[in-house]
PDB file of C-alpha atoms in Angstrom:
ATOM      1  CA  MET A 927     131.165  88.326 110.506  1.00 48.00           C
ATOM      2  CA  ASN A 928     128.734  87.166 107.666  1.00 58.00           C
ATOM      3  CA  ASP A 929     125.028  85.944 108.892  1.00 61.00           C
ATOM      4  CA  PRO A 930     124.271  83.131 107.395  1.00 60.00           C
ATOM      5  CA  GLY A 931     120.935  84.333 106.059  1.00 60.00           C
ATOM      6  CA  ARG A 932     122.066  88.009 104.718  1.00 65.00           C
ATOM      7  CA  ARG A 933     124.010  88.092 101.334  1.00 65.00           C
ATOM      8  CA  ALA A 934     127.233  89.542 100.848  1.00 65.00           C
ATOM      9  CA  ASP A 935     125.790  93.368 101.108  1.00 64.00           C
ATOM     10  CA  GLY A 936     124.123  92.602 103.054  1.00 66.00           C
ATOM     11  CA  LEU A 937     120.280  92.747 102.085  1.00 63.00           C
ATOM     12  CA  PRO A 938     118.631  89.691 102.896  1.00 61.00           C
ATOM     13  CA  LYS A 939     119.251  86.762 100.635  1.00 62.00           C
ATOM     14  CA  PRO A 940     115.540  86.081  98.858  1.00 59.00           C
ATOM     15  CA  ALA A 941     113.683  83.110 100.294  1.00 65.00           C
ATOM     16  CA  THR A 942     114.272  80.861  97.434  1.00 80.00           C
ATOM     17  CA  ASP A 943     117.586  80.140  98.182  1.00 78.00           C
ATOM     18  CA  GLU A 944     116.328  78.367 101.181  1.00 81.00           C
ATOM     19  CA  VAL A 945     113.057  77.119  99.735  1.00 83.00           C
ATOM     20  CA  LEU A 946     115.422  76.099  96.374  1.00 85.00           C
ATOM     21  CA  GLY A 947     118.628  74.199  99.958  1.00 87.00           C
ATOM     22  CA  ASN A 948     114.788  72.345 101.023  1.00 84.00           C
ATOM     23  CA  GLU A 949     113.196  70.823  98.227  1.00 87.00           C
ATOM     24  CA  ALA A 950     116.926  69.344  97.270  1.00 89.00           C
ATOM     25  CA  GLU A 951     117.179  68.062 100.040  1.00 90.00           C
ATOM     26  CA  GLY A 952     113.825  67.064 100.608  1.00 88.00           C
ATOM     27  CA  TYR A 953     114.605  65.212  96.360  1.00 91.00           C
ATOM     28  CA  LEU A 954     118.087  64.055  97.779  1.00 93.00           C
ATOM     29  CA  LEU A 955     116.595  62.454 101.045  1.00 91.00           C
ATOM     30  CA  TRP A 956     113.949  60.678  98.963  1.00 92.00           C
ATOM     31  CA  ARG A 957     115.984  59.216  96.999  1.00 94.00           C
ATOM     32  CA  ALA A 958     118.218  57.175  98.949  1.00 94.00           C
ATOM     33  CA  ARG A 959     114.148  55.884 100.655  1.00 93.00           C
ATOM     34  CA  VAL A 960     113.790  54.171  97.490  1.00 94.00           C
ATOM     35  CA  ALA A 961     116.953  53.271  96.703  1.00 95.00           C
ATOM     36  CA  GLU A 962     116.371  51.379 100.076  1.00 94.00           C
ATOM     37  CA  ALA A 963     113.610  50.049 100.461  1.00 94.00           C
ATOM     38  CA  GLU A 964     114.996  48.814  96.550  1.00 95.00           C
ATOM     39  CA  GLN A 965     117.889  46.869  97.956  1.00 95.00           C
ATOM     40  CA  ARG A 966     115.556  45.582 100.382  1.00 94.00           C
ATOM     41  CA  ALA A 967     113.570  44.103  98.445  1.00 94.00           C
ATOM     42  CA  ARG A 968     116.208  42.298  96.625  1.00 94.00           C
ATOM     43  CA  GLU A 969     117.391  40.784  99.856  1.00 93.00           C
ATOM     44  CA  PHE A 970     113.587  39.916 100.466  1.00 93.00           C
ATOM     45  CA  THR A 971     113.113  38.329  96.962  1.00 93.00           C
ATOM     46  CA  GLY A 972     117.161  37.088  97.577  1.00 91.00           C
ATOM     47  CA  ARG A 973     116.004  34.372  99.952  1.00 90.00           C
ATOM     48  CA  MET A 974     113.458  32.654  97.540  1.00 91.00           C
ATOM     49  CA  ASP A 975     115.054  31.472  95.542  1.00 90.00           C
ATOM     50  CA  TRP A 976     112.581  29.639  93.626  1.00 92.00           C
ATOM     51  CA  LEU A 977     111.093  32.042  91.741  1.00 90.00           C
ATOM     52  CA  THR A 978     111.589  33.142  87.910  1.00 91.00           C
ATOM     53  CA  THR A 979     113.294  36.352  87.635  1.00 92.00           C
ATOM     54  CA  SER A 980     110.119  38.322  86.062  1.00 94.00           C
ATOM     55  CA  GLN A 981     107.818  36.369  90.153  1.00 94.00           C
ATOM     56  CA  ARG A 982     111.128  37.815  91.603  1.00 94.00           C
ATOM     57  CA  GLU A 983     111.312  41.392  89.191  1.00 94.00           C
ATOM     58  CA  GLU A 984     107.261  41.071  90.065  1.00 95.00           C
ATOM     59  CA  VAL A 985     107.437  40.975  94.297  1.00 95.00           C
ATOM     60  CA  GLU A 986     110.062  43.249  93.945  1.00 95.00           C
ATOM     61  CA  ARG A 987     108.299  46.136  92.254  1.00 96.00           C
ATOM     62  CA  HIS A 988     105.254  46.014  95.332  1.00 96.00           C
ATOM     63  CA  HIS A 989     107.933  44.932  98.124  1.00 95.00           C
ATOM     64  CA  VAL A 990     109.248  48.780  96.698  1.00 96.00           C
ATOM     65  CA  HIS A 991     105.295  50.605  95.873  1.00 96.00           C
ATOM     66  CA  ASP A 992     104.429  49.098  99.644  1.00 95.00           C
ATOM     67  CA  GLY A 993     107.851  50.490 101.615  1.00 94.00           C
ATOM     68  CA  LEU A 994     107.529  53.557  99.943  1.00 94.00           C
ATOM     69  CA  LEU A 995     103.912  54.055 100.129  1.00 95.00           C
ATOM     70  CA  ARG A 996     104.497  53.695 104.338  1.00 94.00           C
ATOM     71  CA  ALA A 997     107.255  55.210 104.079  1.00 92.00           C
ATOM     72  CA  ARG A 998     105.402  58.699 102.170  1.00 93.00           C
ATOM     73  CA  HIS A 999     102.231  58.366 104.706  1.00 95.00           C
ATOM     74  CA  ASP A1000     105.020  58.668 107.776  1.00 93.00           C
ATOM     75  CA  LEU A1001     106.060  61.406 106.462  1.00 90.00           C
ATOM     76  CA  GLU A1002     102.545  62.475 105.833  1.00 93.00           C
ATOM     77  CA  ARG A1003     102.494  62.056 109.530  1.00 96.00           C
ATOM     78  CA  ILE A1004     105.704  63.156 111.547  1.00 94.00           C
ATOM     79  CA  ALA A1005     104.193  66.095 108.639  1.00 92.00           C
ATOM     80  CA  ALA A1006     101.385  66.957 110.562  1.00 95.00           C
ATOM     81  CA  ARG A1007     102.834  66.493 113.359  1.00 96.00           C
ATOM     82  CA  CYS A1008     105.333  69.270 113.154  1.00 95.00           C
ATOM     83  CA  ALA A1009     102.831  71.646 111.904  1.00 94.00           C
ATOM     84  CA  SER A1010     100.511  70.536 114.677  1.00 96.00           C
ATOM     85  CA  LEU A1011     103.245  71.010 117.298  1.00 96.00           C
ATOM     86  CA  ARG A1012     104.571  74.620 115.512  1.00 95.00           C
ATOM     87  CA  ARG A1013     101.097  75.745 115.900  1.00 96.00           C
ATOM     88  CA  GLU A1014     100.442  75.210 120.059  1.00 97.00           C
ATOM     89  CA  TYR A1015     104.710  76.313 120.669  1.00 97.00           C
ATOM     90  CA  GLU A1016     104.073  80.127 119.115  1.00 96.00           C
ATOM     91  CA  GLU A1017     100.188  79.531 120.610  1.00 96.00           C
ATOM     92  CA  ARG A1018     102.794  78.935 123.908  1.00 97.00           C
ATOM     93  CA  TYR A1019     104.635  81.888 122.849  1.00 97.00           C
ATOM     94  CA  ARG A1020     102.567  84.516 121.818  1.00 97.00           C
ATOM     95  CA  LEU A1021     100.550  83.719 125.734  1.00 97.00           C
ATOM     96  CA  LEU A1022     104.281  83.909 127.573  1.00 97.00           C
ATOM     97  CA  ARG A1023     104.607  86.741 126.058  1.00 97.00           C
ATOM     98  CA  ARG A1024     101.088  88.577 126.810  1.00 97.00           C
ATOM     99  CA  ARG A1025     102.466  87.988 130.071  1.00 97.00           C
ATOM    100  CA  CYS A1026     105.568  89.108 130.497  1.00 98.00           C
ATOM    101  CA  VAL A1027     104.334  92.751 128.669  1.00 97.00           C
ATOM    102  CA  ALA A1028     101.243  92.419 132.015  1.00 97.00           C
ATOM    103  CA  GLY A1029     104.314  91.857 134.326  1.00 97.00           C
ATOM    104  CA  THR A1030     106.226  95.066 132.582  1.00 97.00           C
ATOM    105  CA  LEU A1031     103.430  97.047 132.448  1.00 97.00           C
ATOM    106  CA  ALA A1032     102.108  95.906 136.338  1.00 97.00           C
ATOM    107  CA  VAL A1033     105.368  96.699 137.907  1.00 97.00           C
ATOM    108  CA  CYS A1034     106.023  99.881 135.170  1.00 97.00           C
ATOM    109  CA  LEU A1035     102.416 100.935 137.521  1.00 97.00           C
ATOM    110  CA  ALA A1036     103.526 100.007 140.860  1.00 96.00           C
ATOM    111  CA  LEU A1037     106.812 101.740 140.400  1.00 96.00           C
ATOM    112  CA  VAL A1038     105.056 104.806 138.859  1.00 96.00           C
ATOM    113  CA  PHE A1039     102.700 104.457 142.373  1.00 95.00           C
ATOM    114  CA  LEU A1040     105.041 104.652 144.955  1.00 94.00           C
ATOM    115  CA  ALA A1041     107.019 107.507 142.881  1.00 93.00           C
ATOM    116  CA  ALA A1042     103.942 110.214 142.939  1.00 92.00           C
ATOM    117  CA  LEU A1043     103.282 108.699 147.154  1.00 90.00           C
ATOM    118  CA  SER A1044     106.695 109.266 147.342  1.00 89.00           C
ATOM    119  CA  LEU A1045     106.031 112.910 146.059  1.00 87.00           C
ATOM    120  CA  THR A1046     103.448 113.318 147.550  1.00 82.00           C
ATOM    121  CA  ARG A1047     104.532 112.775 151.649  1.00 74.00           C
TER     122      ARG A1047
END
């Protein structure tokens, strides 16, 4: 079985593979967002048959710019929320891990105490 995090020789893949993949995915998603904004701008100005060509191009440019600015703000807000959730999750995980270790130690101490009592009788 091949581990996706390891190369064929068993060594871990460099982290740059993941970073490069994330960057490529982000670039492609953003280009799709740009194409979508441009299409919406064309549809928006398509209903305005009284616009001249230069007016139509300017309105489309402003519409695309506004749409991409909103998309960027949305993505930044989502990224901030993801980071916040990650920190919250990691803190809860640390707390749970401490509780589990404390519980395990308590049970072990209780077993040692019971074993010591049974040996003294």
